[in-house]
Amino acid sequence: MRAWWVCGFLPFLAAAAAAADPAKGNWEPLIRLPTEKGDAPAPAASAAEDGVTKWAVFVAGSSGYGNYRHQADVCHAYQILRKGGLKEENIVVFMYDDIAKNDLNPRPGVIINHPKGEDVYAGVPKDYTGKQVTAKNFFAVLLGNKTAVTGGSGKVINSKPKDHIFIYYADHGGPGVLGMPNRPYIYAGDFIKVLREKHASKSYSKMIIYVEACESGSIFEGLLPEDLNIYVTTASNAVENSWGAYCPGMKSSPPAEYDTCLGDIYSVSWMEDSETHNLKKETLKQQYEVVSLEYTLFILVSGI
């Protein structure tokens, strides 16, 4: 796991927190959500604070039931941000959407990201699905270019100079490339060019990018300019693999009816950390250190 520009707070994930209770097989809240009653409810993380709007783009870059984990990761990430208060209108989701209702899915209409987890598919918007999940649409959405988008909801990141943007991608990767269900793929040079263009448009103040893919460090290492005010962590460096989580045969395996991985180690590590910590207080550097340790321990325990 690698990180660049390690500093600052976690502005997108705050206010949602839960922990797994193995004995009960469910999630128990540790921190009140913005909608829950109580003496000191958490403030909505998505509320415009001093003119700041928070945006998110989620991309599951694969298709097919064998890649169940990528769409499960993205759906889970969506639920975390929504529970944290981010408005649906400020979240754009790319996923092929061929998993929940797939004939091979043992729980039709349901997607889980943890062996004892709840459904993370319900309520996830279908902004760009099927043939609309393309690098071209992803770049257009990030740049806020509605006229360049083909199909889908037409939702784009219409951000302003003070705004914050979170990008999360999950799929397969290789040296300098990230997969997409429809070609062309996302190539490092093209992605960096778009990030430069977004910065030049003065349409954000801070950006966070989390990438789950093999060799994902190659997208940024030596390529990402230091003056774009972008913080990045990746599941692997430029030459490493990333790994699935909650796979058949692992110590933490999925329910018996599943013959596929439910998530990815890096992804479930940062999301489960986000659900067990008060992210109004935990910094990005602290989360990086926690996730890096969890990633290593997960691999050791799983015998990968």
PDB file of C-alpha atoms in Angstrom:
ATOM      1  CA  MET A   1       0.000   0.000   0.000  1.00  0.00           C
ATOM      2  CA  ARG A   2       1.373   3.408  -0.963  1.00  0.00           C
ATOM      3  CA  ALA A   3       0.459   7.026  -0.216  1.00  0.00           C
ATOM      4  CA  TRP A   4       1.395  10.454  -1.487  1.00  0.00           C
ATOM      5  CA  TRP A   5       0.830  13.834   0.248  1.00  0.00           C
ATOM      6  CA  VAL A   6      -0.057  12.396   3.634  1.00  0.00           C
ATOM      7  CA  CYS A   7      -1.778  15.089   5.699  1.00  0.00           C
ATOM      8  CA  GLY A   8      -5.146  16.628   6.565  1.00  0.00           C
ATOM      9  CA  PHE A   9      -8.442  15.297   7.857  1.00  0.00           C
ATOM     10  CA  LEU A  10     -10.944  12.846   6.371  1.00  0.00           C
ATOM     11  CA  PRO A  11     -13.665  15.283   5.276  1.00  0.00           C
ATOM     12  CA  PHE A  12     -15.757  12.872   3.227  1.00  0.00           C
ATOM     13  CA  LEU A  13     -16.178   9.893   5.498  1.00  0.00           C
ATOM     14  CA  ALA A  14     -16.876  11.616   8.808  1.00  0.00           C
ATOM     15  CA  ALA A  15     -19.861  10.924  11.024  1.00  0.00           C
ATOM     16  CA  ALA A  16     -20.535   7.318   9.986  1.00  0.00           C
ATOM     17  CA  ALA A  17     -19.196   4.627  12.276  1.00  0.00           C
ATOM     18  CA  ALA A  18     -20.047   1.026  13.073  1.00  0.00           C
ATOM     19  CA  ALA A  19     -18.253  -2.079  14.275  1.00  0.00           C
ATOM     20  CA  ALA A  20     -18.734  -5.747  13.570  1.00  0.00           C
ATOM     21  CA  ASP A  21     -19.906  -7.885  16.457  1.00  0.00           C
ATOM     22  CA  PRO A  22     -18.856 -11.460  15.583  1.00  0.00           C
ATOM     23  CA  ALA A  23     -21.055 -12.883  18.319  1.00  0.00           C
ATOM     24  CA  LYS A  24     -24.190 -11.220  17.002  1.00  0.00           C
ATOM     25  CA  GLY A  25     -23.261 -11.253  13.349  1.00  0.00           C
ATOM     26  CA  ASN A  26     -24.254  -7.654  12.754  1.00  0.00           C
ATOM     27  CA  TRP A  27     -22.970  -4.094  12.884  1.00  0.00           C
ATOM     28  CA  GLU A  28     -23.305  -2.061  16.071  1.00  0.00           C
ATOM     29  CA  PRO A  29     -23.136   1.742  15.846  1.00  0.00           C
ATOM     30  CA  LEU A  30     -20.428   3.476  17.830  1.00  0.00           C
ATOM     31  CA  ILE A  31     -21.043   7.033  16.693  1.00  0.00           C
ATOM     32  CA  ARG A  32     -24.459   8.517  15.983  1.00  0.00           C
ATOM     33  CA  LEU A  33     -25.281   9.220  12.387  1.00  0.00           C
ATOM     34  CA  PRO A  34     -26.510  12.688  11.343  1.00  0.00           C
ATOM     35  CA  THR A  35     -30.109  11.470  11.203  1.00  0.00           C
ATOM     36  CA  GLU A  36     -30.142   9.740  14.576  1.00  0.00           C
ATOM     37  CA  LYS A  37     -31.558  11.293  17.718  1.00  0.00           C
ATOM     38  CA  GLY A  38     -29.407  11.975  20.732  1.00  0.00           C
ATOM     39  CA  ASP A  39     -27.864  14.650  22.876  1.00  0.00           C
ATOM     40  CA  ALA A  40     -25.056  15.385  20.457  1.00  0.00           C
ATOM     41  CA  PRO A  41     -25.828  14.143  16.942  1.00  0.00           C
ATOM     42  CA  ALA A  42     -22.977  14.258  14.461  1.00  0.00           C
ATOM     43  CA  PRO A  43     -23.187  17.150  11.999  1.00  0.00           C
ATOM     44  CA  ALA A  44     -23.825  16.295   8.368  1.00  0.00           C
ATOM     45  CA  ALA A  45     -20.448  15.955   6.688  1.00  0.00           C
ATOM     46  CA  SER A  46     -21.883  16.978   3.356  1.00  0.00           C
ATOM     47  CA  ALA A  47     -23.295  20.280   4.480  1.00  0.00           C
ATOM     48  CA  ALA A  48     -21.749  23.260   2.743  1.00  0.00           C
ATOM     49  CA  GLU A  49     -19.340  24.635   5.328  1.00  0.00           C
ATOM     50  CA  ASP A  50     -18.026  28.092   4.550  1.00  0.00           C
ATOM     51  CA  GLY A  51     -19.019  27.635   0.925  1.00  0.00           C
ATOM     52  CA  VAL A  52     -17.403  24.193   0.610  1.00  0.00           C
ATOM     53  CA  THR A  53     -19.294  21.400  -1.156  1.00  0.00           C
ATOM     54  CA  LYS A  54     -18.017  17.836  -0.985  1.00  0.00           C
ATOM     55  CA  TRP A  55     -18.211  15.565  -4.005  1.00  0.00           C
ATOM     56  CA  ALA A  56     -17.445  11.901  -4.664  1.00  0.00           C
ATOM     57  CA  VAL A  57     -16.931   9.724  -7.738  1.00  0.00           C
ATOM     58  CA  PHE A  58     -17.015   5.932  -7.371  1.00  0.00           C
ATOM     59  CA  VAL A  59     -15.850   3.641 -10.165  1.00  0.00           C
ATOM     60  CA  ALA A  60     -16.166  -0.146 -10.284  1.00  0.00           C
ATOM     61  CA  GLY A  61     -14.099  -0.858 -13.360  1.00  0.00           C
ATOM     62  CA  SER A  62     -15.104  -4.474 -13.982  1.00  0.00           C
ATOM     63  CA  SER A  63     -18.068  -6.603 -14.973  1.00  0.00           C
ATOM     64  CA  GLY A  64     -19.062 -10.228 -14.459  1.00  0.00           C
ATOM     65  CA  TYR A  65     -19.990 -12.182 -11.355  1.00  0.00           C
ATOM     66  CA  GLY A  66     -16.394 -13.313 -10.842  1.00  0.00           C
ATOM     67  CA  ASN A  67     -15.579  -9.678 -10.121  1.00  0.00           C
ATOM     68  CA  TYR A  68     -18.352  -9.371  -7.519  1.00  0.00           C
ATOM     69  CA  ARG A  69     -15.965  -7.709  -5.068  1.00  0.00           C
ATOM     70  CA  HIS A  70     -15.397  -4.514  -7.067  1.00  0.00           C
ATOM     71  CA  GLN A  71     -19.050  -3.507  -7.228  1.00  0.00           C
ATOM     72  CA  ALA A  72     -19.454  -4.613  -3.605  1.00  0.00           C
ATOM     73  CA  ASP A  73     -16.579  -2.300  -2.625  1.00  0.00           C
ATOM     74  CA  VAL A  74     -18.093   0.647  -4.478  1.00  0.00           C
ATOM     75  CA  CYS A  75     -21.585   0.080  -3.085  1.00  0.00           C
ATOM     76  CA  HIS A  76     -20.186  -0.118   0.443  1.00  0.00           C
ATOM     77  CA  ALA A  77     -18.233   3.110  -0.061  1.00  0.00           C
ATOM     78  CA  TYR A  78     -21.423   4.807  -1.245  1.00  0.00           C
ATOM     79  CA  GLN A  79     -23.304   3.720   1.883  1.00  0.00           C
ATOM     80  CA  ILE A  80     -20.537   5.041   4.152  1.00  0.00           C
ATOM     81  CA  LEU A  81     -20.582   8.484   2.578  1.00  0.00           C
ATOM     82  CA  ARG A  82     -24.364   8.669   2.557  1.00  0.00           C
ATOM     83  CA  LYS A  83     -24.470   7.739   6.243  1.00  0.00           C
ATOM     84  CA  GLY A  84     -21.847  10.427   6.788  1.00  0.00           C
ATOM     85  CA  GLY A  85     -24.232  12.992   5.341  1.00  0.00           C
ATOM     86  CA  LEU A  86     -23.008  13.429   1.776  1.00  0.00           C
ATOM     87  CA  LYS A  87     -25.944  14.172  -0.512  1.00  0.00           C
ATOM     88  CA  GLU A  88     -26.808  11.762  -3.312  1.00  0.00           C
ATOM     89  CA  GLU A  89     -26.733  14.665  -5.758  1.00  0.00           C
ATOM     90  CA  ASN A  90     -23.037  15.103  -4.977  1.00  0.00           C
ATOM     91  CA  ILE A  91     -22.082  11.451  -5.544  1.00  0.00           C
ATOM     92  CA  VAL A  92     -21.571   9.925  -8.993  1.00  0.00           C
ATOM     93  CA  VAL A  93     -21.478   6.122  -9.283  1.00  0.00           C
ATOM     94  CA  PHE A  94     -20.034   4.103 -12.164  1.00  0.00           C
ATOM     95  CA  MET A  95     -20.730   0.356 -12.069  1.00  0.00           C
ATOM     96  CA  TYR A  96     -21.768  -2.191 -14.664  1.00  0.00           C
ATOM     97  CA  ASP A  97     -24.660  -3.292 -12.426  1.00  0.00           C
ATOM     98  CA  ASP A  98     -24.656  -6.941 -13.469  1.00  0.00           C
ATOM     99  CA  ILE A  99     -24.030  -8.479 -10.042  1.00  0.00           C
ATOM    100  CA  ALA A 100     -27.051  -7.923  -7.799  1.00  0.00           C
ATOM    101  CA  LYS A 101     -29.517  -9.591 -10.160  1.00  0.00           C
ATOM    102  CA  ASN A 102     -27.028 -12.053 -11.649  1.00  0.00           C
ATOM    103  CA  ASP A 103     -28.253 -15.650 -11.872  1.00  0.00           C
ATOM    104  CA  LEU A 104     -25.164 -16.731  -9.921  1.00  0.00           C
ATOM    105  CA  ASN A 105     -25.886 -14.396  -7.008  1.00  0.00           C
ATOM    106  CA  PRO A 106     -27.149 -16.564  -4.117  1.00  0.00           C
ATOM    107  CA  ARG A 107     -28.999 -13.563  -2.677  1.00  0.00           C
ATOM    108  CA  PRO A 108     -30.832 -11.975  -5.622  1.00  0.00           C
ATOM    109  CA  GLY A 109     -30.960  -8.200  -5.468  1.00  0.00           C
ATOM    110  CA  VAL A 110     -28.486  -8.087  -2.595  1.00  0.00           C
ATOM    111  CA  ILE A 111     -24.747  -7.302  -2.491  1.00  0.00           C
ATOM    112  CA  ILE A 112     -22.631  -7.760   0.633  1.00  0.00           C
ATOM    113  CA  ASN A 113     -19.049  -6.657   1.314  1.00  0.00           C
ATOM    114  CA  HIS A 114     -18.478  -8.624   4.522  1.00  0.00           C
ATOM    115  CA  PRO A 115     -19.398 -12.204   5.514  1.00  0.00           C
ATOM    116  CA  LYS A 116     -21.802 -10.855   8.145  1.00  0.00           C
ATOM    117  CA  GLY A 117     -22.522  -7.550   6.474  1.00  0.00           C
ATOM    118  CA  GLU A 118     -25.819  -6.066   5.434  1.00  0.00           C
ATOM    119  CA  ASP A 119     -26.973  -5.320   1.903  1.00  0.00           C
ATOM    120  CA  VAL A 120     -24.920  -2.455   0.456  1.00  0.00           C
ATOM    121  CA  TYR A 121     -26.697  -2.371  -2.911  1.00  0.00           C
ATOM    122  CA  ALA A 122     -30.025  -0.873  -1.850  1.00  0.00           C
ATOM    123  CA  GLY A 123     -30.317   2.793  -2.717  1.00  0.00           C
ATOM    124  CA  VAL A 124     -27.140   3.058  -4.773  1.00  0.00           C
ATOM    125  CA  PRO A 125     -27.849   5.365  -7.746  1.00  0.00           C
ATOM    126  CA  LYS A 126     -27.400   3.978 -11.250  1.00  0.00           C
ATOM    127  CA  ASP A 127     -25.672   7.028 -12.717  1.00  0.00           C
ATOM    128  CA  TYR A 128     -23.573   5.220 -15.309  1.00  0.00           C
ATOM    129  CA  THR A 129     -24.099   1.497 -15.907  1.00  0.00           C
ATOM    130  CA  GLY A 130     -23.385  -1.098 -18.582  1.00  0.00           C
ATOM    131  CA  LYS A 131     -21.946   0.409 -21.754  1.00  0.00           C
ATOM    132  CA  GLN A 132     -21.918   3.854 -20.105  1.00  0.00           C
ATOM    133  CA  VAL A 133     -19.061   2.860 -17.760  1.00  0.00           C
ATOM    134  CA  THR A 134     -16.244   4.280 -19.858  1.00  0.00           C
ATOM    135  CA  ALA A 135     -13.035   6.205 -19.327  1.00  0.00           C
ATOM    136  CA  LYS A 136     -14.467   8.968 -21.518  1.00  0.00           C
ATOM    137  CA  ASN A 137     -17.511   9.402 -19.292  1.00  0.00           C
ATOM    138  CA  PHE A 138     -15.402   9.188 -16.136  1.00  0.00           C
ATOM    139  CA  PHE A 139     -13.105  11.965 -17.326  1.00  0.00           C
ATOM    140  CA  ALA A 140     -16.052  14.098 -18.476  1.00  0.00           C
ATOM    141  CA  VAL A 141     -17.796  13.664 -15.120  1.00  0.00           C
ATOM    142  CA  LEU A 142     -14.661  14.621 -13.203  1.00  0.00           C
ATOM    143  CA  LEU A 143     -14.160  17.711 -15.354  1.00  0.00           C
ATOM    144  CA  GLY A 144     -17.806  18.709 -14.973  1.00  0.00           C
ATOM    145  CA  ASN A 145     -18.321  18.535 -18.742  1.00  0.00           C
ATOM    146  CA  LYS A 146     -21.990  17.571 -19.250  1.00  0.00           C
ATOM    147  CA  THR A 147     -21.811  17.922 -23.028  1.00  0.00           C
ATOM    148  CA  ALA A 148     -19.071  15.280 -23.237  1.00  0.00           C
ATOM    149  CA  VAL A 149     -21.053  12.661 -21.300  1.00  0.00           C
ATOM    150  CA  THR A 150     -22.742   9.874 -23.256  1.00  0.00           C
ATOM    151  CA  GLY A 151     -25.869   8.356 -21.693  1.00  0.00           C
ATOM    152  CA  GLY A 152     -26.404   7.824 -18.008  1.00  0.00           C
ATOM    153  CA  SER A 153     -27.878  10.272 -15.542  1.00  0.00           C
ATOM    154  CA  GLY A 154     -25.849  13.171 -16.896  1.00  0.00           C
ATOM    155  CA  LYS A 155     -24.655  13.905 -13.371  1.00  0.00           C
ATOM    156  CA  VAL A 156     -21.184  15.496 -13.250  1.00  0.00           C
ATOM    157  CA  ILE A 157     -18.868  17.027 -10.651  1.00  0.00           C
ATOM    158  CA  ASN A 158     -19.924  20.648 -10.924  1.00  0.00           C
ATOM    159  CA  SER A 159     -17.408  21.743  -8.314  1.00  0.00           C
ATOM    160  CA  LYS A 160     -16.237  25.214  -7.340  1.00  0.00           C
ATOM    161  CA  PRO A 161     -12.828  26.559  -6.202  1.00  0.00           C
ATOM    162  CA  LYS A 162     -13.343  25.781  -2.494  1.00  0.00           C
ATOM    163  CA  ASP A 163     -14.825  22.327  -2.983  1.00  0.00           C
ATOM    164  CA  HIS A 164     -13.396  18.938  -1.990  1.00  0.00           C
ATOM    165  CA  ILE A 165     -13.470  15.866  -4.252  1.00  0.00           C
ATOM    166  CA  PHE A 166     -13.078  12.180  -3.346  1.00  0.00           C
ATOM    167  CA  ILE A 167     -12.407   9.588  -6.063  1.00  0.00           C
ATOM    168  CA  TYR A 168     -12.507   5.862  -5.321  1.00  0.00           C
ATOM    169  CA  TYR A 169     -11.746   3.245  -7.975  1.00  0.00           C
ATOM    170  CA  ALA A 170     -11.820  -0.568  -7.668  1.00  0.00           C
ATOM    171  CA  ASP A 171     -10.882  -3.121 -10.348  1.00  0.00           C
ATOM    172  CA  HIS A 172      -7.895  -4.820 -11.949  1.00  0.00           C
ATOM    173  CA  GLY A 173      -4.827  -2.931 -13.069  1.00  0.00           C
ATOM    174  CA  GLY A 174      -1.415  -3.245 -14.649  1.00  0.00           C
ATOM    175  CA  PRO A 175       1.641  -1.078 -15.281  1.00  0.00           C
ATOM    176  CA  GLY A 176       0.241   2.371 -16.067  1.00  0.00           C
ATOM    177  CA  VAL A 177      -3.314   1.183 -16.660  1.00  0.00           C
ATOM    178  CA  LEU A 178      -6.595   0.679 -14.800  1.00  0.00           C
ATOM    179  CA  GLY A 179      -9.265  -1.605 -16.203  1.00  0.00           C
ATOM    180  CA  MET A 180     -12.737  -0.611 -17.363  1.00  0.00           C
ATOM    181  CA  PRO A 181     -15.579  -2.878 -18.511  1.00  0.00           C
ATOM    182  CA  ASN A 182     -15.618  -1.053 -21.845  1.00  0.00           C
ATOM    183  CA  ARG A 183     -12.467  -0.091 -23.700  1.00  0.00           C
ATOM    184  CA  PRO A 184     -10.380   1.986 -23.844  1.00  0.00           C
ATOM    185  CA  TYR A 185      -9.003   1.562 -20.347  1.00  0.00           C
ATOM    186  CA  ILE A 186      -7.855   4.353 -18.042  1.00  0.00           C
ATOM    187  CA  TYR A 187      -4.205   5.041 -18.829  1.00  0.00           C
ATOM    188  CA  ALA A 188      -1.910   6.842 -16.418  1.00  0.00           C
ATOM    189  CA  GLY A 189      -0.966   9.584 -18.868  1.00  0.00           C
ATOM    190  CA  ASP A 190      -4.596  10.346 -19.680  1.00  0.00           C
ATOM    191  CA  PHE A 191      -5.642  10.346 -16.024  1.00  0.00           C
ATOM    192  CA  ILE A 192      -2.827  12.665 -14.968  1.00  0.00           C
ATOM    193  CA  LYS A 193      -3.683  14.974 -17.863  1.00  0.00           C
ATOM    194  CA  VAL A 194      -7.293  15.185 -16.659  1.00  0.00           C
ATOM    195  CA  LEU A 195      -6.156  15.878 -13.094  1.00  0.00           C
ATOM    196  CA  ARG A 196      -3.947  18.689 -14.368  1.00  0.00           C
ATOM    197  CA  GLU A 197      -6.874  20.097 -16.336  1.00  0.00           C
ATOM    198  CA  LYS A 198      -9.162  19.891 -13.301  1.00  0.00           C
ATOM    199  CA  HIS A 199      -6.595  21.763 -11.229  1.00  0.00           C
ATOM    200  CA  ALA A 200      -6.098  24.388 -13.926  1.00  0.00           C
ATOM    201  CA  SER A 201      -9.854  25.038 -13.966  1.00  0.00           C
ATOM    202  CA  LYS A 202      -9.639  26.073 -10.296  1.00  0.00           C
ATOM    203  CA  SER A 203     -12.649  23.919  -9.488  1.00  0.00           C
ATOM    204  CA  TYR A 204     -11.474  22.287  -6.252  1.00  0.00           C
ATOM    205  CA  SER A 205      -9.276  23.036  -3.263  1.00  0.00           C
ATOM    206  CA  LYS A 206      -8.548  19.472  -2.128  1.00  0.00           C
ATOM    207  CA  MET A 207      -8.820  16.087  -3.799  1.00  0.00           C
ATOM    208  CA  ILE A 208      -8.443  12.581  -2.361  1.00  0.00           C
ATOM    209  CA  ILE A 209      -7.970   9.504  -4.560  1.00  0.00           C
ATOM    210  CA  TYR A 210      -8.105   5.891  -3.310  1.00  0.00           C
ATOM    211  CA  VAL A 211      -7.269   3.205  -5.894  1.00  0.00           C
ATOM    212  CA  GLU A 212      -7.785  -0.548  -5.538  1.00  0.00           C
ATOM    213  CA  ALA A 213      -5.924  -2.393  -8.306  1.00  0.00           C
ATOM    214  CA  CYS A 214      -2.808  -4.432  -8.938  1.00  0.00           C
ATOM    215  CA  GLU A 215       0.247  -2.272  -9.676  1.00  0.00           C
ATOM    216  CA  SER A 216      -1.883   0.809  -9.022  1.00  0.00           C
ATOM    217  CA  GLY A 217       1.091   2.779  -7.748  1.00  0.00           C
ATOM    218  CA  SER A 218       2.306   2.957 -11.344  1.00  0.00           C
ATOM    219  CA  ILE A 219      -0.534   5.360 -12.148  1.00  0.00           C
ATOM    220  CA  PHE A 220       0.971   8.035  -9.914  1.00  0.00           C
ATOM    221  CA  GLU A 221       4.600   7.247  -9.047  1.00  0.00           C
ATOM    222  CA  GLY A 222       6.785   9.842 -10.730  1.00  0.00           C
ATOM    223  CA  LEU A 223       3.793  11.151 -12.688  1.00  0.00           C
ATOM    224  CA  LEU A 224       1.544  13.034 -10.262  1.00  0.00           C
ATOM    225  CA  PRO A 225       2.683  16.669  -9.900  1.00  0.00           C
ATOM    226  CA  GLU A 226       3.196  17.783  -6.312  1.00  0.00           C
ATOM    227  CA  ASP A 227       1.406  21.100  -6.760  1.00  0.00           C
ATOM    228  CA  LEU A 228      -2.105  19.784  -7.527  1.00  0.00           C
ATOM    229  CA  ASN A 229      -3.105  19.442  -3.851  1.00  0.00           C
ATOM    230  CA  ILE A 230      -4.133  15.817  -4.377  1.00  0.00           C
ATOM    231  CA  TYR A 231      -3.721  13.080  -1.759  1.00  0.00           C
ATOM    232  CA  VAL A 232      -3.499   9.513  -3.090  1.00  0.00           C
ATOM    233  CA  THR A 233      -3.280   6.054  -1.587  1.00  0.00           C
ATOM    234  CA  THR A 234      -3.157   2.866  -3.637  1.00  0.00           C
ATOM    235  CA  ALA A 235      -3.577  -0.815  -2.824  1.00  0.00           C
ATOM    236  CA  SER A 236      -0.130  -1.615  -4.198  1.00  0.00           C
ATOM    237  CA  ASN A 237       3.030  -0.017  -5.485  1.00  0.00           C
ATOM    238  CA  ALA A 238       4.038  -0.067  -9.144  1.00  0.00           C
ATOM    239  CA  VAL A 239       5.018  -3.753  -9.144  1.00  0.00           C
ATOM    240  CA  GLU A 240       2.813  -5.391  -6.490  1.00  0.00           C
ATOM    241  CA  ASN A 241      -0.469  -7.245  -6.683  1.00  0.00           C
ATOM    242  CA  SER A 242      -3.523  -6.260  -4.681  1.00  0.00           C
ATOM    243  CA  TRP A 243      -5.637  -8.984  -3.122  1.00  0.00           C
ATOM    244  CA  GLY A 244      -9.232 -10.019  -2.681  1.00  0.00           C
ATOM    245  CA  ALA A 245     -10.801 -10.288   0.775  1.00  0.00           C
ATOM    246  CA  TYR A 246     -13.400 -12.604   2.284  1.00  0.00           C
ATOM    247  CA  CYS A 247     -12.711 -15.207  -0.391  1.00  0.00           C
ATOM    248  CA  PRO A 248     -13.618 -18.918  -0.265  1.00  0.00           C
ATOM    249  CA  GLY A 249     -10.921 -20.789   1.642  1.00  0.00           C
ATOM    250  CA  MET A 250      -9.741 -17.781   3.624  1.00  0.00           C
ATOM    251  CA  LYS A 251      -9.978 -17.762   7.418  1.00  0.00           C
ATOM    252  CA  SER A 252     -12.579 -15.007   7.054  1.00  0.00           C
ATOM    253  CA  SER A 253     -14.520 -16.631   4.243  1.00  0.00           C
ATOM    254  CA  PRO A 254     -17.889 -15.694   2.750  1.00  0.00           C
ATOM    255  CA  PRO A 255     -21.107 -17.559   3.582  1.00  0.00           C
ATOM    256  CA  ALA A 256     -21.091 -21.094   2.180  1.00  0.00           C
ATOM    257  CA  GLU A 257     -23.376 -20.235  -0.730  1.00  0.00           C
ATOM    258  CA  TYR A 258     -20.844 -17.753  -2.175  1.00  0.00           C
ATOM    259  CA  ASP A 259     -18.064 -18.957  -4.465  1.00  0.00           C
ATOM    260  CA  THR A 260     -16.469 -15.539  -4.996  1.00  0.00           C
ATOM    261  CA  CYS A 261     -14.625 -12.889  -2.989  1.00  0.00           C
ATOM    262  CA  LEU A 262     -16.817 -10.311  -1.270  1.00  0.00           C
ATOM    263  CA  GLY A 263     -14.266  -7.490  -1.238  1.00  0.00           C
ATOM    264  CA  ASP A 264     -10.638  -6.432  -1.580  1.00  0.00           C
ATOM    265  CA  ILE A 265      -8.204  -6.218   1.326  1.00  0.00           C
ATOM    266  CA  TYR A 266      -7.180  -2.581   0.853  1.00  0.00           C
ATOM    267  CA  SER A 267     -10.758  -1.470   0.256  1.00  0.00           C
ATOM    268  CA  VAL A 268     -12.424  -3.285   3.144  1.00  0.00           C
ATOM    269  CA  SER A 269      -9.574  -2.134   5.392  1.00  0.00           C
ATOM    270  CA  TRP A 270     -10.144   1.581   4.774  1.00  0.00           C
ATOM    271  CA  MET A 271     -13.909   1.218   4.838  1.00  0.00           C
ATOM    272  CA  GLU A 272     -14.016  -0.823   8.027  1.00  0.00           C
ATOM    273  CA  ASP A 273     -11.594   1.648   9.602  1.00  0.00           C
ATOM    274  CA  SER A 274     -13.957   4.426   8.540  1.00  0.00           C
ATOM    275  CA  GLU A 275     -16.813   2.613  10.275  1.00  0.00           C
ATOM    276  CA  THR A 276     -14.943   2.131  13.543  1.00  0.00           C
ATOM    277  CA  HIS A 277     -13.311   5.538  14.039  1.00  0.00           C
ATOM    278  CA  ASN A 278     -14.522   9.082  14.507  1.00  0.00           C
ATOM    279  CA  LEU A 279     -13.307  10.537  11.231  1.00  0.00           C
ATOM    280  CA  LYS A 280     -13.804  14.058  12.487  1.00  0.00           C
ATOM    281  CA  LYS A 281     -10.662  13.331  14.485  1.00  0.00           C
ATOM    282  CA  GLU A 282      -8.714  10.693  12.541  1.00  0.00           C
ATOM    283  CA  THR A 283      -6.323  12.154   9.976  1.00  0.00           C
ATOM    284  CA  LEU A 284      -5.551  10.736   6.558  1.00  0.00           C
ATOM    285  CA  LYS A 285      -2.063   9.875   7.769  1.00  0.00           C
ATOM    286  CA  GLN A 286      -3.500   7.971  10.710  1.00  0.00           C
ATOM    287  CA  GLN A 287      -5.901   6.075   8.469  1.00  0.00           C
ATOM    288  CA  TYR A 288      -3.083   5.242   6.080  1.00  0.00           C
ATOM    289  CA  GLU A 289      -1.026   3.785   8.925  1.00  0.00           C
ATOM    290  CA  VAL A 290      -3.967   1.778  10.280  1.00  0.00           C
ATOM    291  CA  VAL A 291      -4.952   0.443   6.866  1.00  0.00           C
ATOM    292  CA  SER A 292      -1.355  -0.402   5.984  1.00  0.00           C
ATOM    293  CA  LEU A 293      -1.068  -2.490   9.154  1.00  0.00           C
ATOM    294  CA  GLU A 294      -4.467  -4.116   8.636  1.00  0.00           C
ATOM    295  CA  TYR A 295      -3.539  -4.904   5.036  1.00  0.00           C
ATOM    296  CA  THR A 296      -0.356  -6.664   6.144  1.00  0.00           C
ATOM    297  CA  LEU A 297      -2.097  -8.591   8.923  1.00  0.00           C
ATOM    298  CA  PHE A 298      -4.943  -9.620   6.614  1.00  0.00           C
ATOM    299  CA  ILE A 299      -2.464 -11.097   4.141  1.00  0.00           C
ATOM    300  CA  LEU A 300      -0.551 -12.938   6.887  1.00  0.00           C
ATOM    301  CA  VAL A 301      -3.708 -14.392   8.433  1.00  0.00           C
ATOM    302  CA  SER A 302      -5.142 -15.333   5.032  1.00  0.00           C
ATOM    303  CA  GLY A 303      -1.964 -17.137   4.029  1.00  0.00           C
ATOM    304  CA  ILE A 304      -1.645 -15.295   0.719  1.00  0.00           C
TER     305      ILE A 304
END
